[in-house]
Amino acid sequence: MLIAFNKPYGVLSQFTGDGSPNRPLAEFGFPKNIYAIGRLDADSEGLLLLSDEARWNDRLLNPRHAHEREYWAQVENIPLPESLQKLSKGILIQGRKTLPCKAWLLEPQPEIPPRVPPIRFRKSVPDCWIGLQLVEGKNRQVRRMTAAIGHPTLRLLRARIGNFWLDELPAGKWRELSQLEIAQVMGERP
């Protein structure tokens, strides 16, 4: 079984609480004996996969499989093409260079429902959404990458894993994937 969940802001990628105000996955009525494949930080949103099969962890998370994940990051200011090129080539973070990725300004800018609580807003500082396509996912990697080019992340959403898009699944909702959708997660084209 493979489940897609649109993880809202303030939700942990684990079934037990950690003493913080963040909500655990146990509050969302998932079937028994499943677990999250990978993770999204509590302050990140979007597509989280869950399964009752351990084989998914290696197939989807190990960088040697080059399994794509697409993130949309709302960042402070508008990055110049040169800044996005730096992201694409890889950035040195905590003594380690990130793998090359794709980074671009999302055009048109996506219309995403407001987050609760809302992001910080400053009249004098514009913001925009950029896309990043990665094959690795180290702890807080996207946030560290955008900060390294001088564009802190205000909001982060995982929009796609393989060829499977989050699409219209509302925040806080989940559903079991069909065989066609599982093939899409694996990167196969329909």
Short mmCIF file of C-alpha atoms in Angstrom, two decimals:
data_model
loop_
_atom_site.label_atom_id
_atom_site.label_comp_id
_atom_site.label_asym_id
_atom_site.label_seq_id
_atom_site.Cartn_x
_atom_site.Cartn_y
_atom_site.Cartn_z
CA MET A 1 0.00 0.00 0.00
CA LEU A 2 1.27 3.47 -0.88
CA ILE A 3 -0.52 6.55 0.46
CA ALA A 4 -0.22 10.19 -0.60
CA PHE A 5 -0.79 12.75 2.16
CA ASN A 6 -0.89 16.52 1.81
CA LYS A 7 0.96 17.36 5.02
CA PRO A 8 -0.09 20.72 6.45
CA TYR A 9 2.17 23.17 8.24
CA GLY A 10 2.72 22.25 11.90
CA VAL A 11 2.45 18.48 11.40
CA LEU A 12 5.28 16.08 12.25
CA SER A 13 6.35 13.32 9.86
CA GLN A 14 5.97 10.78 12.69
CA PHE A 15 3.09 9.12 14.51
CA THR A 16 4.06 10.14 18.04
CA GLY A 17 4.25 13.63 19.45
CA ASP A 18 7.58 15.19 20.39
CA GLY A 19 6.42 17.48 23.18
CA SER A 20 6.00 20.43 20.80
CA PRO A 21 2.66 21.95 19.74
CA ASN A 22 3.11 20.22 16.34
CA ARG A 23 0.56 17.52 15.54
CA PRO A 24 1.62 13.89 14.92
CA LEU A 25 0.45 11.79 11.96
CA ALA A 26 -1.64 9.67 14.37
CA GLU A 27 -4.31 12.42 14.28
CA PHE A 28 -5.13 11.85 10.59
CA GLY A 29 -6.75 8.36 10.65
CA PHE A 30 -4.19 6.42 8.64
CA PRO A 31 -4.45 2.61 8.41
CA LYS A 32 -2.47 0.58 10.94
CA ASN A 33 1.14 -0.49 10.37
CA ILE A 34 2.17 2.26 7.96
CA TYR A 35 5.01 4.73 8.32
CA ALA A 36 6.26 7.84 6.56
CA ILE A 37 8.73 7.39 3.71
CA GLY A 38 11.22 10.15 4.30
CA ARG A 39 10.10 13.26 6.04
CA LEU A 40 9.05 16.85 5.74
CA ASP A 41 9.91 19.23 8.58
CA ALA A 42 6.97 20.41 10.68
CA ASP A 43 7.24 23.86 9.06
CA SER A 44 7.16 22.39 5.52
CA GLU A 45 4.04 21.36 3.62
CA GLY A 46 2.99 19.13 0.78
CA LEU A 47 3.36 15.62 -0.56
CA LEU A 48 4.39 13.00 1.99
CA LEU A 49 4.23 9.32 1.10
CA LEU A 50 3.41 6.60 3.62
CA SER A 51 3.49 2.83 3.23
CA ASP A 52 3.36 -0.52 4.97
CA GLU A 53 6.26 -1.79 2.80
CA ALA A 54 9.89 -1.12 3.82
CA ARG A 55 11.17 -1.47 0.22
CA TRP A 56 9.96 2.05 -0.64
CA ASN A 57 12.53 3.76 1.61
CA ASP A 58 15.58 2.80 -0.44
CA ARG A 59 13.87 3.03 -3.83
CA LEU A 60 12.60 6.56 -3.23
CA LEU A 61 15.15 8.13 -0.90
CA ASN A 62 18.60 6.86 -1.81
CA PRO A 63 20.32 9.46 -4.08
CA ARG A 64 21.93 6.65 -6.15
CA HIS A 65 18.48 6.03 -7.66
CA ALA A 66 18.27 9.74 -8.68
CA HIS A 67 14.58 9.81 -7.77
CA GLU A 68 13.28 13.32 -8.43
CA ARG A 69 11.41 15.44 -5.91
CA GLU A 70 10.11 18.89 -6.77
CA TYR A 71 9.81 21.61 -4.15
CA TRP A 72 8.26 25.04 -4.42
CA ALA A 73 9.88 27.59 -2.13
CA GLN A 74 8.45 31.04 -1.46
CA VAL A 75 11.55 33.14 -0.92
CA GLU A 76 12.39 36.71 0.06
CA ASN A 77 13.16 38.99 -2.90
CA ILE A 78 13.40 37.90 -6.53
CA PRO A 79 16.49 35.75 -7.26
CA LEU A 80 18.58 36.72 -10.27
CA PRO A 81 19.29 34.04 -12.88
CA GLU A 82 22.89 33.89 -11.59
CA SER A 83 21.64 32.99 -8.10
CA LEU A 84 19.45 30.21 -9.46
CA GLN A 85 22.43 28.96 -11.48
CA LYS A 86 24.44 28.70 -8.24
CA LEU A 87 21.70 26.49 -6.79
CA SER A 88 21.72 24.34 -9.94
CA LYS A 89 25.46 23.70 -9.75
CA GLY A 90 25.36 22.74 -6.08
CA ILE A 91 26.10 24.80 -2.99
CA LEU A 92 28.46 24.18 -0.11
CA ILE A 93 26.35 23.71 3.03
CA GLN A 94 27.82 22.65 6.35
CA GLY A 95 31.02 21.48 4.67
CA ARG A 96 29.23 19.40 2.01
CA LYS A 97 28.34 20.33 -1.56
CA THR A 98 24.76 19.59 -2.58
CA LEU A 99 24.21 17.51 -5.69
CA PRO A 100 23.40 19.42 -8.89
CA CYS A 101 19.71 20.22 -9.23
CA LYS A 102 17.34 22.26 -11.34
CA ALA A 103 16.27 25.66 -10.00
CA TRP A 104 13.96 28.14 -11.70
CA LEU A 105 11.52 30.97 -11.09
CA LEU A 106 7.98 29.57 -11.22
CA GLU A 107 6.06 31.26 -14.03
CA PRO A 108 3.25 31.89 -13.60
CA GLN A 109 3.55 32.15 -9.84
CA PRO A 110 1.40 29.42 -8.24
CA GLU A 111 -1.80 30.30 -6.43
CA ILE A 112 -1.52 28.40 -3.18
CA PRO A 113 -4.09 28.81 -0.38
CA PRO A 114 -2.79 30.88 2.53
CA ARG A 115 -1.02 29.05 5.31
CA VAL A 116 -2.21 29.06 8.91
CA PRO A 117 -0.40 30.80 10.50
CA PRO A 118 0.47 33.11 7.58
CA ILE A 119 4.07 33.71 6.54
CA ARG A 120 5.73 36.90 7.70
CA PHE A 121 4.94 39.78 5.39
CA ARG A 122 7.06 42.86 4.87
CA LYS A 123 5.83 45.67 2.62
CA SER A 124 9.37 46.67 1.68
CA VAL A 125 10.56 43.15 0.75
CA PRO A 126 8.99 41.37 -2.23
CA ASP A 127 8.76 37.60 -2.40
CA CYS A 128 8.32 35.00 -5.12
CA TRP A 129 8.05 31.25 -5.65
CA ILE A 130 10.93 29.25 -7.11
CA GLY A 131 11.01 25.60 -8.12
CA LEU A 132 13.76 23.17 -7.17
CA GLN A 133 14.09 19.64 -8.51
CA LEU A 134 16.33 17.53 -6.27
CA VAL A 135 17.37 13.89 -6.08
CA GLU A 136 18.56 14.16 -2.46
CA GLY A 137 16.88 15.50 0.63
CA LYS A 138 19.17 16.26 3.53
CA ASN A 139 17.83 17.86 6.71
CA ARG A 140 16.45 21.34 5.88
CA GLN A 141 18.39 21.28 2.61
CA VAL A 142 16.13 23.54 0.52
CA ARG A 143 15.97 26.16 3.28
CA ARG A 144 19.76 26.10 3.66
CA MET A 145 20.27 26.32 -0.10
CA THR A 146 18.02 29.36 -0.57
CA ALA A 147 19.55 31.08 2.48
CA ALA A 148 23.03 30.47 1.03
CA ILE A 149 22.15 32.55 -2.05
CA GLY A 150 20.62 35.32 0.07
CA HIS A 151 16.94 34.41 -0.41
CA PRO A 152 15.56 32.90 2.82
CA THR A 153 12.64 30.51 2.43
CA LEU A 154 9.37 31.82 3.82
CA ARG A 155 7.24 28.80 2.88
CA LEU A 156 8.16 25.39 1.49
CA LEU A 157 5.94 22.89 -0.31
CA ARG A 158 6.83 19.51 -1.86
CA ALA A 159 4.75 19.39 -5.03
CA ARG A 160 5.96 16.22 -6.76
CA ILE A 161 7.70 12.88 -6.21
CA GLY A 162 8.74 11.09 -9.42
CA ASN A 163 5.95 11.92 -11.88
CA PHE A 164 3.24 12.01 -9.21
CA TRP A 165 1.94 15.51 -8.42
CA LEU A 166 0.19 16.61 -5.25
CA ASP A 167 -2.44 18.35 -7.41
CA GLU A 168 -5.87 18.78 -5.84
CA LEU A 169 -5.43 16.75 -2.64
CA PRO A 170 -6.46 19.22 0.11
CA ALA A 171 -4.15 19.96 3.03
CA GLY A 172 -4.62 17.39 5.81
CA LYS A 173 -6.17 14.77 3.49
CA TRP A 174 -4.75 11.46 2.25
CA ARG A 175 -5.63 8.66 -0.14
CA GLU A 176 -4.29 5.31 -1.23
CA LEU A 177 -2.61 5.40 -4.64
CA SER A 178 -3.67 3.30 -7.62
CA GLN A 179 -1.19 1.13 -9.54
CA LEU A 180 -0.94 3.85 -12.22
CA GLU A 181 -0.16 6.46 -9.57
CA ILE A 182 2.45 4.18 -7.96
CA ALA A 183 4.10 3.90 -11.38
CA GLN A 184 4.11 7.69 -11.54
CA VAL A 185 5.77 7.90 -8.11
CA MET A 186 8.47 5.58 -9.47
CA GLY A 187 9.08 8.07 -12.28
CA GLU A 188 7.26 6.22 -15.03
CA ARG A 189 5.21 8.22 -17.51
CA PRO A 190 1.51 7.30 -17.87
#
